């Protein structure tokens, strides 16, 4: 088994995952590959292997940001200026009454997927929760303020350089991110089927891990297996599950007829 470090960057909306797809090499994700392939990939070296890896990713791997939670802590911001910072206007949100976790007010994006909590204690700031449904919308709006002037009096956006770099730079400059979920969707030509991966995790001789808690379960019905590395309360948790079974249970009129395994890495707090 070989460990391949891949780095992704430019993004496009992905109709399959309903999220924001990261396509080419630059943001870090780690994938264990059992096929013959690249043993080690440096950031700027071995161009042939980069091309081979990109081709493999294009065939059956999609990386996306699936969930984002952050808080603006800079006291110079209020609700309006906070959402303006990411390309939104007040008119795009509706007042949903009392918030939770100490926030007195809650606003939701009119099409769902983005929730903003305000009016907490002075040290609680402005809290954003962006689900997989809202990620694409959130990135699209933020791109509006990443537009740069170029020649011929046109505007252009360098997705590779700016979108995610600027988004996270902005977040850590005025506040902090408290949860980021990264997802890798492996379809058709699977690197590991769920049962195969579960067997590897159950066999200490076949894997090395720093996770203290490992377990696998099977929900009732057609959900299939889910393998968890790390507890739900830990700073890092990896979930691997049968996405086809999950989608077919949720969307009975849109049957997925191909193999689909999802790897979800949840990063919270100081990590």
CSV table of C-alpha atoms in Angstrom, one decimal, residues 97-248:
chain,number,residue,atom,x,y,z
A,97,UNK,CA,-35.9,34.8,15.4
A,98,UNK,CA,-34.0,33.5,18.4
A,99,UNK,CA,-30.6,31.9,17.8
A,100,UNK,CA,-28.9,29.2,19.9
A,101,UNK,CA,-25.8,28.6,22.0
A,102,UNK,CA,-26.0,32.0,23.5
A,103,UNK,CA,-26.8,34.0,20.4
A,104,UNK,CA,-30.1,35.9,20.6
A,105,UNK,CA,-30.7,36.3,16.8
A,106,UNK,CA,-30.4,34.0,13.8
A,107,UNK,CA,-30.5,34.8,10.1
A,108,UNK,CA,-30.7,32.3,7.3
A,109,UNK,CA,-29.8,32.7,3.6
A,110,UNK,CA,-33.1,32.8,1.6
A,111,UNK,CA,-32.2,29.6,-0.3
A,112,UNK,CA,-30.8,27.7,2.7
A,113,UNK,CA,-27.4,26.3,3.6
A,114,UNK,CA,-26.0,29.4,5.3
A,115,UNK,CA,-26.9,30.5,8.9
A,116,UNK,CA,-25.6,33.5,10.7
A,117,UNK,CA,-25.9,33.9,14.5
A,118,UNK,CA,-25.5,37.4,16.2
A,119,UNK,CA,-26.3,39.3,19.4
A,120,UNK,CA,-24.4,37.1,21.8
A,121,UNK,CA,-21.9,38.2,24.4
A,122,UNK,CA,-19.3,40.7,23.3
A,123,UNK,CA,-16.7,38.0,23.0
A,124,UNK,CA,-18.9,35.7,20.9
A,125,UNK,CA,-18.7,37.7,17.7
A,126,UNK,CA,-20.7,36.8,14.5
A,127,UNK,CA,-21.0,33.1,13.9
A,128,UNK,CA,-21.4,31.5,10.5
A,129,UNK,CA,-22.4,27.9,9.7
A,130,UNK,CA,-22.2,26.9,6.0
A,131,UNK,CA,-23.5,23.4,5.1
A,132,UNK,CA,-22.8,21.4,2.0
A,133,UNK,CA,-25.9,22.9,0.5
A,134,UNK,CA,-24.6,26.5,1.0
A,135,UNK,CA,-20.8,26.0,0.2
A,136,UNK,CA,-21.2,26.7,-3.6
A,137,UNK,CA,-23.3,29.8,-3.0
A,138,UNK,CA,-20.8,31.1,-0.3
A,139,UNK,CA,-17.8,30.7,-2.6
A,140,UNK,CA,-19.6,32.3,-5.5
A,141,UNK,CA,-20.5,35.3,-3.5
A,142,UNK,CA,-17.0,35.6,-2.1
A,143,UNK,CA,-15.6,35.5,-5.6
A,144,UNK,CA,-17.4,38.7,-6.4
A,145,UNK,CA,-15.0,40.6,-4.1
A,146,UNK,CA,-12.0,38.7,-5.5
A,147,UNK,CA,-12.4,40.2,-9.0
A,148,UNK,CA,-9.3,42.0,-10.2
A,149,UNK,CA,-8.7,44.5,-13.0
A,150,UNK,CA,-6.7,43.3,-16.0
A,151,UNK,CA,-5.9,44.6,-19.4
A,152,UNK,CA,-8.6,45.3,-22.0
A,153,UNK,CA,-10.9,46.7,-19.4
A,154,UNK,CA,-12.1,43.3,-18.3
A,155,UNK,CA,-12.3,41.6,-15.0
A,156,UNK,CA,-10.8,38.2,-14.3
A,157,UNK,CA,-10.6,35.8,-11.4
A,158,UNK,CA,-7.6,33.6,-10.8
A,159,UNK,CA,-9.3,30.8,-9.0
A,160,UNK,CA,-6.0,29.0,-8.4
A,161,UNK,CA,-4.5,31.8,-6.5
A,162,UNK,CA,-7.2,33.7,-4.9
A,163,UNK,CA,-10.5,32.1,-4.0
A,164,UNK,CA,-9.6,29.7,-1.2
A,165,UNK,CA,-6.4,31.4,-0.2
A,166,UNK,CA,-8.3,34.7,0.2
A,167,UNK,CA,-11.3,33.2,1.8
A,168,UNK,CA,-9.3,31.5,4.6
A,169,UNK,CA,-6.9,34.5,4.9
A,170,UNK,CA,-10.0,36.7,5.4
A,171,UNK,CA,-11.5,34.3,8.1
A,172,UNK,CA,-8.3,34.1,10.1
A,173,UNK,CA,-7.6,37.8,9.9
A,174,UNK,CA,-10.9,38.9,11.4
A,175,UNK,CA,-11.8,35.7,13.4
A,176,UNK,CA,-11.2,32.0,13.4
A,177,UNK,CA,-12.5,28.8,11.8
A,178,UNK,CA,-13.8,26.2,14.2
A,179,UNK,CA,-14.8,23.4,11.8
A,180,UNK,CA,-13.9,22.4,8.2
A,181,UNK,CA,-15.1,19.2,6.6
A,182,UNK,CA,-13.3,18.0,3.5
A,183,UNK,CA,-14.8,15.2,1.3
A,184,UNK,CA,-13.4,13.0,-1.3
A,185,UNK,CA,-15.9,11.1,-3.4
A,186,UNK,CA,-14.6,8.0,-5.1
A,187,UNK,CA,-17.0,6.7,-7.8
A,188,UNK,CA,-17.0,3.8,-10.2
A,189,UNK,CA,-13.4,2.5,-10.0
A,190,UNK,CA,-13.1,2.3,-6.2
A,191,UNK,CA,-9.7,2.4,-4.5
A,192,UNK,CA,-11.4,0.6,-1.5
A,193,UNK,CA,-14.8,-0.8,-1.1
A,194,UNK,CA,-16.3,-0.2,2.4
A,195,UNK,CA,-16.0,-3.8,3.5
A,196,UNK,CA,-12.4,-4.0,2.3
A,197,UNK,CA,-11.5,-0.8,4.2
A,198,UNK,CA,-13.3,-2.1,7.3
A,199,UNK,CA,-11.3,-5.3,7.2
A,200,UNK,CA,-8.0,-3.3,7.0
A,201,UNK,CA,-9.0,-1.2,10.0
A,202,UNK,CA,-9.9,-4.3,12.0
A,203,UNK,CA,-6.5,-5.8,11.2
A,204,UNK,CA,-3.7,-4.0,13.1
A,205,UNK,CA,-1.1,-5.7,10.9
A,206,UNK,CA,-2.4,-4.0,7.8
A,207,UNK,CA,-2.5,-0.3,8.9
A,208,UNK,CA,-0.8,2.3,11.0
A,209,UNK,CA,-2.9,5.1,12.6
A,210,UNK,CA,-2.7,7.7,15.3
A,211,UNK,CA,-6.4,7.6,15.9
A,212,UNK,CA,-7.2,6.1,19.3
A,213,UNK,CA,-10.8,5.3,18.6
A,214,UNK,CA,-11.8,3.2,15.6
A,215,UNK,CA,-15.2,1.6,14.9
A,216,UNK,CA,-17.5,0.5,12.2
A,217,UNK,CA,-21.2,0.2,12.3
A,218,UNK,CA,-24.1,-0.6,10.0
A,219,UNK,CA,-27.3,1.4,10.2
A,220,UNK,CA,-30.7,-0.2,9.8
A,221,UNK,CA,-32.1,-0.2,6.3
A,222,UNK,CA,-30.0,0.5,3.2
A,223,UNK,CA,-27.5,2.9,4.7
A,224,UNK,CA,-24.6,0.4,4.5
A,225,UNK,CA,-21.5,0.5,6.6
A,226,UNK,CA,-19.8,3.6,8.0
A,227,UNK,CA,-16.2,3.4,9.3
A,228,UNK,CA,-15.2,6.0,11.9
A,229,UNK,CA,-11.6,6.9,12.8
A,230,UNK,CA,-11.6,9.3,15.8
A,231,UNK,CA,-14.5,10.1,18.1
A,232,UNK,CA,-17.3,12.6,17.2
A,233,UNK,CA,-15.9,15.0,19.9
A,234,UNK,CA,-12.2,14.8,18.8
A,235,UNK,CA,-10.5,17.6,16.8
A,236,UNK,CA,-10.1,15.3,13.8
A,237,UNK,CA,-12.5,12.5,12.7
A,238,UNK,CA,-12.4,10.5,9.4
A,239,UNK,CA,-15.7,9.0,8.2
A,240,UNK,CA,-15.8,6.5,5.3
A,241,UNK,CA,-19.2,5.3,4.1
A,242,UNK,CA,-21.3,4.0,1.3
A,243,UNK,CA,-22.5,7.3,-0.3
A,244,UNK,CA,-24.6,5.4,-2.9
A,245,UNK,CA,-26.7,3.7,-0.2
A,246,UNK,CA,-27.2,7.0,1.6
A,247,UNK,CA,-28.2,8.9,-1.5
A,248,UNK,CA,-30.6,6.2,-2.7
